[in-house]
Amino acid sequence: MKKIYEFEWTCTTVNGIHAAEGAKMIGELQKTQAEVLLVNKETGVRVDGRSILGLLSLAIEEHDDFEIWVNGSESDYEAIKEIFLTRGFIANEIEKN
């Protein structure tokens, strides 16, 4: 059953997220069936988390704060949260709807 899940993360990677790291992360995200939306908490800009152009357009730098919205199964949500945790981010679950 699809639901919308949400968690926060802060980029802790010194050089931010650029093409090579972004491509690796998107490759992992595309293994799930969920829709993923990244929301910049400062600017409100939202992008498709499974798009390299969307990800790069955010120009993610160290200490940038985001919300991640996942529309999918609970197992997809857990897998996506793990992807962000293992890619040099700090994640905190804030809400499960």
A tleap script that builds the chain and sets N, CA, C and O, in Angstrom:
source leaprc.protein.ff14SB
mol = sequence {
  NMET LYS LYS ILE TYR GLU PHE GLU TRP THR
  CYS THR THR VAL ASN GLY ILE HIE ALA ALA
  GLU GLY ALA LYS MET ILE GLY GLU LEU GLN
  LYS THR GLN ALA GLU VAL LEU LEU VAL ASN
  LYS GLU THR GLY VAL ARG VAL ASP GLY ARG
  SER ILE LEU GLY LEU LEU SER LEU ALA ILE
  GLU GLU HIE ASP ASP PHE GLU ILE TRP VAL
  ASN GLY SER GLU SER ASP TYR GLU ALA ILE
  LYS GLU ILE PHE LEU THR ARG GLY PHE ILE
  ALA ASN GLU ILE GLU LYS CASN
}
set mol.1.N position { 0.834 -1.178 0.000 }
set mol.1.CA position { 0.000 0.000 0.000 }
set mol.1.C position { 0.882 1.245 0.000 }
set mol.1.O position { 1.816 1.354 0.794 }
set mol.2.N position { 0.575 2.188 -0.902 }
set mol.2.CA position { 1.350 3.420 -0.979 }
set mol.2.C position { 0.884 4.414 0.077 }
set mol.2.O position { -0.310 4.585 0.325 }
set mol.3.N position { 1.866 5.057 0.684 }
set mol.3.CA position { 1.616 6.123 1.650 }
set mol.3.C position { 2.684 7.179 1.421 }
set mol.3.O position { 3.684 6.927 0.750 }
set mol.4.N position { 2.469 8.353 1.977 }
set mol.4.CA position { 3.496 9.388 1.915 }
set mol.4.C position { 4.206 9.438 3.257 }
set mol.4.O position { 3.589 9.640 4.303 }
set mol.5.N position { 5.512 9.248 3.202 }
set mol.5.CA position { 6.379 9.299 4.376 }
set mol.5.C position { 7.289 10.512 4.217 }
set mol.5.O position { 7.535 10.986 3.108 }
set mol.6.N position { 7.776 10.996 5.341 }
set mol.6.CA position { 8.617 12.186 5.293 }
set mol.6.C position { 9.719 12.088 6.335 }
set mol.6.O position { 9.487 11.629 7.453 }
set mol.7.N position { 10.914 12.517 5.968 }
set mol.7.CA position { 11.988 12.649 6.945 }
set mol.7.C position { 12.867 13.825 6.558 }
set mol.7.O position { 12.836 14.280 5.415 }
set mol.8.N position { 13.642 14.313 7.499 }
set mol.8.CA position { 14.548 15.430 7.263 }
set mol.8.C position { 15.962 14.904 7.125 }
set mol.8.O position { 16.308 13.876 7.706 }
set mol.9.N position { 16.782 15.610 6.353 }
set mol.9.CA position { 18.206 15.299 6.354 }
set mol.9.C position { 19.011 16.556 6.116 }
set mol.9.O position { 18.561 17.511 5.483 }
set mol.10.N position { 20.213 16.520 6.644 }
set mol.10.CA position { 21.167 17.616 6.499 }
set mol.10.C position { 22.405 17.060 5.822 }
set mol.10.O position { 22.952 16.047 6.257 }
set mol.11.N position { 22.844 17.709 4.769 }
set mol.11.CA position { 24.037 17.260 4.070 }
set mol.11.C position { 25.256 17.498 4.945 }
set mol.11.O position { 25.491 18.619 5.396 }
set mol.12.N position { 26.020 16.463 5.183 }
set mol.12.CA position { 27.240 16.585 5.985 }
set mol.12.C position { 28.487 16.335 5.143 }
set mol.12.O position { 29.601 16.311 5.666 }
set mol.13.N position { 28.297 16.149 3.835 }
set mol.13.CA position { 29.418 15.933 2.939 }
set mol.13.C position { 30.128 17.267 2.713 }
set mol.13.O position { 29.494 18.240 2.306 }
set mol.14.N position { 31.430 17.324 2.971 }
set mol.14.CA position { 32.196 18.570 2.919 }
set mol.14.C position { 32.023 19.301 1.589 }
set mol.14.O position { 31.879 20.524 1.581 }
set mol.15.N position { 32.034 18.594 0.484 }
set mol.15.CA position { 31.910 19.230 -0.833 }
set mol.15.C position { 30.482 19.250 -1.356 }
set mol.15.O position { 30.264 19.571 -2.524 }
set mol.16.N position { 29.513 18.916 -0.527 }
set mol.16.CA position { 28.133 18.870 -0.979 }
set mol.16.C position { 27.884 17.663 -1.865 }
set mol.16.O position { 28.666 16.712 -1.866 }
set mol.17.N position { 26.794 17.702 -2.619 }
set mol.17.CA position { 26.441 16.606 -3.515 }
set mol.17.C position { 26.580 17.102 -4.946 }
set mol.17.O position { 25.892 18.030 -5.372 }
set mol.18.N position { 27.482 16.463 -5.676 }
set mol.18.CA position { 27.750 16.853 -7.051 }
set mol.18.C position { 27.440 15.675 -7.968 }
set mol.18.O position { 26.889 14.673 -7.512 }
set mol.19.N position { 27.775 15.773 -9.224 }
set mol.19.CA position { 27.330 14.810 -10.241 }
set mol.19.C position { 27.648 13.356 -9.912 }
set mol.19.O position { 26.760 12.506 -9.975 }
set mol.20.N position { 28.883 13.058 -9.567 }
set mol.20.CA position { 29.252 11.655 -9.338 }
set mol.20.C position { 28.498 11.063 -8.158 }
set mol.20.O position { 27.919 9.983 -8.271 }
set mol.21.N position { 28.499 11.755 -7.035 }
set mol.21.CA position { 27.791 11.253 -5.846 }
set mol.21.C position { 26.288 11.223 -6.095 }
set mol.21.O position { 25.606 10.280 -5.693 }
set mol.22.N position { 25.772 12.257 -6.761 }
set mol.22.CA position { 24.346 12.307 -7.077 }
set mol.22.C position { 23.917 11.145 -7.958 }
set mol.22.O position { 22.858 10.556 -7.741 }
set mol.23.N position { 24.734 10.813 -8.948 }
set mol.23.CA position { 24.415 9.692 -9.838 }
set mol.23.C position { 24.376 8.368 -9.079 }
set mol.23.O position { 23.514 7.529 -9.339 }
set mol.24.N position { 25.304 8.180 -8.145 }
set mol.24.CA position { 25.294 6.960 -7.328 }
set mol.24.C position { 24.019 6.876 -6.495 }
set mol.24.O position { 23.380 5.826 -6.420 }
set mol.25.N position { 23.657 8.000 -5.867 }
set mol.25.CA position { 22.468 8.018 -5.022 }
set mol.25.C position { 21.214 7.746 -5.850 }
set mol.25.O position { 20.348 6.982 -5.425 }
set mol.26.N position { 21.111 8.358 -7.013 }
set mol.26.CA position { 19.936 8.170 -7.864 }
set mol.26.C position { 19.870 6.729 -8.363 }
set mol.26.O position { 18.782 6.162 -8.465 }
set mol.27.N position { 21.006 6.137 -8.671 }
set mol.27.CA position { 21.017 4.732 -9.066 }
set mol.27.C position { 20.413 3.846 -7.994 }
set mol.27.O position { 19.678 2.907 -8.299 }
set mol.28.N position { 20.718 4.139 -6.753 }
set mol.28.CA position { 20.136 3.386 -5.630 }
set mol.28.C position { 18.639 3.675 -5.495 }
set mol.28.O position { 17.849 2.754 -5.290 }
set mol.29.N position { 18.245 4.948 -5.607 }
set mol.29.CA position { 16.827 5.321 -5.481 }
set mol.29.C position { 15.988 4.650 -6.560 }
set mol.29.O position { 14.845 4.268 -6.309 }
set mol.30.N position { 16.543 4.505 -7.749 }
set mol.30.CA position { 15.787 3.926 -8.858 }
set mol.30.C position { 15.558 2.427 -8.710 }
set mol.30.O position { 14.820 1.834 -9.496 }
set mol.31.N position { 16.172 1.818 -7.728 }
set mol.31.CA position { 15.919 0.402 -7.436 }
set mol.31.C position { 14.603 0.223 -6.689 }
set mol.31.O position { 14.103 -0.896 -6.568 }
set mol.32.N position { 14.040 1.323 -6.186 }
set mol.32.CA position { 12.756 1.259 -5.484 }
set mol.32.C position { 11.634 1.661 -6.434 }
set mol.32.O position { 11.888 2.184 -7.519 }
set mol.33.N position { 10.413 1.416 -6.027 }
set mol.33.CA position { 9.244 1.785 -6.822 }
set mol.33.C position { 8.647 3.117 -6.389 }
set mol.33.O position { 7.685 3.588 -6.996 }
set mol.34.N position { 9.201 3.727 -5.356 }
set mol.34.CA position { 8.616 4.933 -4.764 }
set mol.34.C position { 8.935 6.192 -5.555 }
set mol.34.O position { 9.949 6.274 -6.249 }
set mol.35.N position { 8.046 7.170 -5.433 }
set mol.35.CA position { 8.322 8.515 -5.899 }
set mol.35.C position { 9.051 9.228 -4.772 }
set mol.35.O position { 8.700 9.060 -3.604 }
set mol.36.N position { 10.068 10.028 -5.110 }
set mol.36.CA position { 10.872 10.716 -4.106 }
set mol.36.C position { 10.922 12.197 -4.460 }
set mol.36.O position { 11.224 12.565 -5.595 }
set mol.37.N position { 10.626 13.040 -3.481 }
set mol.37.CA position { 10.663 14.478 -3.679 }
set mol.37.C position { 11.602 15.090 -2.644 }
set mol.37.O position { 11.471 14.824 -1.450 }
set mol.38.N position { 12.552 15.913 -3.102 }
set mol.38.CA position { 13.464 16.625 -2.207 }
set mol.38.C position { 12.989 18.064 -2.114 }
set mol.38.O position { 12.711 18.699 -3.132 }
set mol.39.N position { 12.895 18.579 -0.892 }
set mol.39.CA position { 12.421 19.943 -0.667 }
set mol.39.C position { 13.479 20.703 0.124 }
set mol.39.O position { 13.798 20.333 1.254 }
set mol.40.N position { 14.024 21.762 -0.467 }
set mol.40.CA position { 14.988 22.608 0.223 }
set mol.40.C position { 14.237 23.394 1.291 }
set mol.40.O position { 13.326 24.157 0.969 }
set mol.41.N position { 14.606 23.217 2.555 }
set mol.41.CA position { 13.878 23.851 3.655 }
set mol.41.C position { 14.039 25.367 3.675 }
set mol.41.O position { 13.165 26.071 4.181 }
set mol.42.N position { 15.138 25.876 3.135 }
set mol.42.CA position { 15.363 27.328 3.135 }
set mol.42.C position { 14.611 28.018 1.999 }
set mol.42.O position { 13.986 29.058 2.206 }
set mol.43.N position { 14.671 27.440 0.799 }
set mol.43.CA position { 14.081 28.096 -0.372 }
set mol.43.C position { 12.706 27.567 -0.749 }
set mol.43.O position { 11.949 28.237 -1.451 }
set mol.44.N position { 12.381 26.357 -0.278 }
set mol.44.CA position { 11.109 25.744 -0.648 }
set mol.44.C position { 11.129 25.068 -2.012 }
set mol.44.O position { 10.115 24.517 -2.440 }
set mol.45.N position { 12.267 25.100 -2.704 }
set mol.45.CA position { 12.367 24.474 -4.024 }
set mol.45.C position { 12.208 22.964 -3.875 }
set mol.45.O position { 12.811 22.345 -2.998 }
set mol.46.N position { 11.373 22.376 -4.761 }
set mol.46.CA position { 11.098 20.940 -4.750 }
set mol.46.C position { 11.549 20.331 -6.065 }
set mol.46.O position { 11.312 20.894 -7.134 }
set mol.47.N position { 12.202 19.172 -5.982 }
set mol.47.CA position { 12.624 18.476 -7.202 }
set mol.47.C position { 12.382 16.983 -7.068 }
set mol.47.O position { 12.281 16.447 -5.964 }
set mol.48.N position { 12.291 16.324 -8.214 }
set mol.48.CA position { 12.178 14.875 -8.271 }
set mol.48.C position { 13.509 14.283 -7.820 }
set mol.48.O position { 14.540 14.520 -8.450 }
set mol.49.N position { 13.490 13.525 -6.748 }
set mol.49.CA position { 14.704 12.951 -6.194 }
set mol.49.C position { 15.320 11.857 -7.040 }
set mol.49.O position { 16.434 11.416 -6.758 }
set mol.50.N position { 14.626 11.415 -8.061 }
set mol.50.CA position { 15.148 10.366 -8.935 }
set mol.50.C position { 15.701 10.956 -10.231 }
set mol.50.O position { 15.987 10.221 -11.176 }
set mol.51.N position { 15.853 12.283 -10.276 }
set mol.51.CA position { 16.339 12.981 -11.465 }
set mol.51.C position { 17.690 13.629 -11.178 }
set mol.51.O position { 17.812 14.423 -10.245 }
set mol.52.N position { 18.697 13.297 -11.969 }
set mol.52.CA position { 20.013 13.891 -11.760 }
set mol.52.C position { 19.971 15.397 -11.996 }
set mol.52.O position { 20.620 16.152 -11.272 }
set mol.53.N position { 19.219 15.842 -12.994 }
set mol.53.CA position { 19.122 17.284 -13.244 }
set mol.53.C position { 18.422 17.994 -12.090 }
set mol.53.O position { 18.820 19.091 -11.697 }
set mol.54.N position { 17.383 17.369 -11.551 }
set mol.54.CA position { 16.703 17.955 -10.395 }
set mol.54.C position { 17.634 18.056 -9.204 }
set mol.54.O position { 17.714 19.092 -8.543 }
set mol.55.N position { 18.335 16.966 -8.941 }
set mol.55.CA position { 19.260 16.936 -7.806 }
set mol.55.C position { 20.355 17.987 -7.963 }
set mol.55.O position { 20.645 18.723 -7.019 }
set mol.56.N position { 20.963 18.062 -9.141 }
set mol.56.CA position { 22.032 19.031 -9.374 }
set mol.56.C position { 21.519 20.471 -9.340 }
set mol.56.O position { 22.255 21.381 -8.960 }
set mol.57.N position { 20.266 20.679 -9.733 }
set mol.57.CA position { 19.715 22.043 -9.719 }
set mol.57.C position { 19.594 22.600 -8.301 }
set mol.57.O position { 19.511 23.814 -8.110 }
set mol.58.N position { 19.584 21.714 -7.314 }
set mol.58.CA position { 19.516 22.174 -5.922 }
set mol.58.C position { 20.856 22.711 -5.421 }
set mol.58.O position { 20.900 23.419 -4.415 }
set mol.59.N position { 21.944 22.382 -6.112 }
set mol.59.CA position { 23.299 22.822 -5.712 }
set mol.59.C position { 23.517 22.573 -4.214 }
set mol.59.O position { 23.818 23.497 -3.458 }
set mol.60.N position { 23.359 21.319 -3.803 }
set mol.60.CA position { 23.414 20.943 -2.393 }
set mol.60.C position { 24.821 21.128 -1.842 }
set mol.60.O position { 25.788 20.576 -2.367 }
set mol.61.N position { 24.918 21.903 -0.790 }
set mol.61.CA position { 26.184 22.175 -0.109 }
set mol.61.C position { 26.138 21.608 1.303 }
set mol.61.O position { 25.070 21.276 1.818 }
set mol.62.N position { 27.302 21.502 1.918 }
set mol.62.CA position { 27.388 21.035 3.305 }
set mol.62.C position { 26.490 21.896 4.190 }
set mol.62.O position { 26.465 23.118 4.044 }
set mol.63.N position { 25.763 21.275 5.093 }
set mol.63.CA position { 24.857 21.882 6.076 }
set mol.63.C position { 23.516 22.322 5.496 }
set mol.63.O position { 22.712 22.904 6.225 }
set mol.64.N position { 23.243 22.072 4.224 }
set mol.64.CA position { 21.923 22.374 3.670 }
set mol.64.C position { 20.909 21.401 4.268 }
set mol.64.O position { 21.189 20.212 4.419 }
set mol.65.N position { 19.731 21.920 4.603 }
set mol.65.CA position { 18.665 21.118 5.208 }
set mol.65.C position { 17.552 20.863 4.201 }
set mol.65.O position { 17.141 21.762 3.468 }
set mol.66.N position { 17.071 19.619 4.178 }
set mol.66.CA position { 16.028 19.212 3.245 }
set mol.66.C position { 14.999 18.338 3.934 }
set mol.66.O position { 15.262 17.727 4.969 }
set mol.67.N position { 13.817 18.295 3.331 }
set mol.67.CA position { 12.812 17.299 3.658 }
set mol.67.C position { 12.786 16.333 2.487 }
set mol.67.O position { 12.896 16.741 1.330 }
set mol.68.N position { 12.643 15.064 2.789 }
set mol.68.CA position { 12.505 14.031 1.767 }
set mol.68.C position { 11.102 13.465 1.898 }
set mol.68.O position { 10.719 12.977 2.961 }
set mol.69.N position { 10.343 13.531 0.825 }
set mol.69.CA position { 9.000 12.971 0.808 }
set mol.69.C position { 9.036 11.708 -0.049 }
set mol.69.O position { 9.513 11.732 -1.184 }
set mol.70.N position { 8.537 10.628 0.492 }
set mol.70.CA position { 8.539 9.338 -0.189 }
set mol.70.C position { 7.094 8.879 -0.344 }
set mol.70.O position { 6.379 8.721 0.645 }
set mol.71.N position { 6.669 8.665 -1.580 }
set mol.71.CA position { 5.343 8.137 -1.861 }
set mol.71.C position { 5.532 6.707 -2.329 }
set mol.71.O position { 5.884 6.455 -3.482 }
set mol.72.N position { 5.292 5.773 -1.416 }
set mol.72.CA position { 5.506 4.370 -1.744 }
set mol.72.C position { 5.209 3.483 -0.561 }
set mol.72.O position { 4.531 3.883 0.386 }
set mol.73.N position { 5.722 2.286 -0.629 }
set mol.73.CA position { 5.497 1.316 0.447 }
set mol.73.C position { 6.414 1.623 1.626 }
set mol.73.O position { 7.376 2.380 1.498 }
set mol.74.N position { 6.104 1.026 2.772 }
set mol.74.CA position { 6.958 1.219 3.943 }
set mol.74.C position { 8.351 0.650 3.699 }
set mol.74.O position { 9.341 1.215 4.165 }
set mol.75.N position { 8.436 -0.461 2.975 }
set mol.75.CA position { 9.758 -1.034 2.696 }
set mol.75.C position { 10.574 -0.117 1.784 }
set mol.75.O position { 11.785 0.011 1.966 }
set mol.76.N position { 9.921 0.531 0.793 }
set mol.76.CA position { 10.625 1.506 -0.034 }
set mol.76.C position { 11.089 2.694 0.805 }
set mol.76.O position { 12.212 3.172 0.648 }
set mol.77.N position { 10.218 3.165 1.696 }
set mol.77.CA position { 10.572 4.278 2.584 }
set mol.77.C position { 11.814 3.932 3.407 }
set mol.77.O position { 12.745 4.733 3.497 }
set mol.78.N position { 11.826 2.752 3.999 }
set mol.78.CA position { 12.968 2.342 4.822 }
set mol.78.C position { 14.237 2.234 3.970 }
set mol.78.O position { 15.314 2.637 4.410 }
set mol.79.N position { 14.115 1.695 2.761 }
set mol.79.CA position { 15.276 1.568 1.873 }
set mol.79.C position { 15.808 2.944 1.481 }
set mol.79.O position { 17.019 3.160 1.463 }
set mol.80.N position { 14.911 3.870 1.169 }
set mol.80.CA position { 15.331 5.214 0.766 }
set mol.80.C position { 15.962 5.956 1.932 }
set mol.80.O position { 16.960 6.655 1.757 }
set mol.81.N position { 15.399 5.811 3.096 }
set mol.81.CA position { 15.988 6.449 4.280 }
set mol.81.C position { 17.402 5.909 4.511 }
set mol.81.O position { 18.306 6.669 4.858 }
set mol.82.N position { 17.591 4.628 4.324 }
set mol.82.CA position { 18.913 4.021 4.485 }
set mol.82.C position { 19.898 4.555 3.440 }
set mol.82.O position { 21.071 4.765 3.752 }
set mol.83.N position { 19.442 4.774 2.219 }
set mol.83.CA position { 20.308 5.336 1.175 }
set mol.83.C position { 20.859 6.682 1.624 }
set mol.83.O position { 22.055 6.942 1.489 }
set mol.84.N position { 20.001 7.530 2.153 }
set mol.84.CA position { 20.463 8.844 2.602 }
set mol.84.C position { 21.382 8.740 3.813 }
set mol.84.O position { 22.340 9.504 3.928 }
set mol.85.N position { 21.102 7.810 4.711 }
set mol.85.CA position { 21.954 7.645 5.892 }
set mol.85.C position { 23.348 7.149 5.526 }
set mol.85.O position { 24.322 7.518 6.182 }
set mol.86.N position { 23.461 6.322 4.495 }
set mol.86.CA position { 24.759 5.751 4.146 }
set mol.86.C position { 25.528 6.589 3.141 }
set mol.86.O position { 26.633 6.213 2.751 }
set mol.87.N position { 24.984 7.697 2.719 }
set mol.87.CA position { 25.649 8.565 1.737 }
set mol.87.C position { 26.205 9.841 2.374 }
set mol.87.O position { 26.393 10.845 1.687 }
set mol.88.N position { 26.468 9.807 3.680 }
set mol.88.CA position { 27.077 10.963 4.318 }
set mol.88.C position { 26.086 12.013 4.766 }
set mol.88.O position { 26.422 13.195 4.843 }
set mol.89.N position { 24.866 11.594 5.061 }
set mol.89.CA position { 23.845 12.514 5.518 }
set mol.89.C position { 23.438 12.175 6.941 }
set mol.89.O position { 23.686 11.071 7.427 }
set mol.90.N position { 22.821 13.124 7.593 }
set mol.90.CA position { 22.185 12.884 8.892 }
set mol.90.C position { 20.683 12.932 8.625 }
set mol.90.O position { 20.188 13.913 8.070 }
set mol.91.N position { 19.961 11.900 9.006 }
set mol.91.CA position { 18.508 11.886 8.767 }
set mol.91.C position { 17.774 11.759 10.091 }
set mol.91.O position { 18.236 11.084 11.011 }
set mol.92.N position { 16.647 12.405 10.172 }
set mol.92.CA position { 15.765 12.325 11.333 }
set mol.92.C position { 14.346 12.151 10.835 }
set mol.92.O position { 13.850 12.959 10.050 }
set mol.93.N position { 13.702 11.105 11.287 }
set mol.93.CA position { 12.310 10.899 10.893 }
set mol.93.C position { 11.473 11.949 11.583 }
set mol.93.O position { 11.598 12.134 12.793 }
set mol.94.N position { 10.610 12.651 10.837 }
set mol.94.CA position { 9.780 13.670 11.460 }
set mol.94.C position { 8.297 13.330 11.413 }
set mol.94.O position { 7.528 13.816 12.243 }
set mol.95.N position { 7.884 12.509 10.465 }
set mol.95.CA position { 6.467 12.223 10.401 }
set mol.95.C position { 6.223 11.038 9.504 }
set mol.95.O position { 6.882 10.880 8.476 }
set mol.96.N position { 5.294 10.217 9.881 }
set mol.96.CA position { 4.806 9.133 9.026 }
set mol.96.C position { 3.308 9.340 8.904 }
set mol.96.O position { 2.594 9.309 9.907 }
set mol.97.N position { 2.826 9.550 7.695 }
set mol.97.CA position { 1.379 9.751 7.502 }
set mol.97.C position { 0.719 8.465 7.105 }
set mol.97.O position { -0.494 8.432 6.898 }
savepdb mol mol.pdb
quit
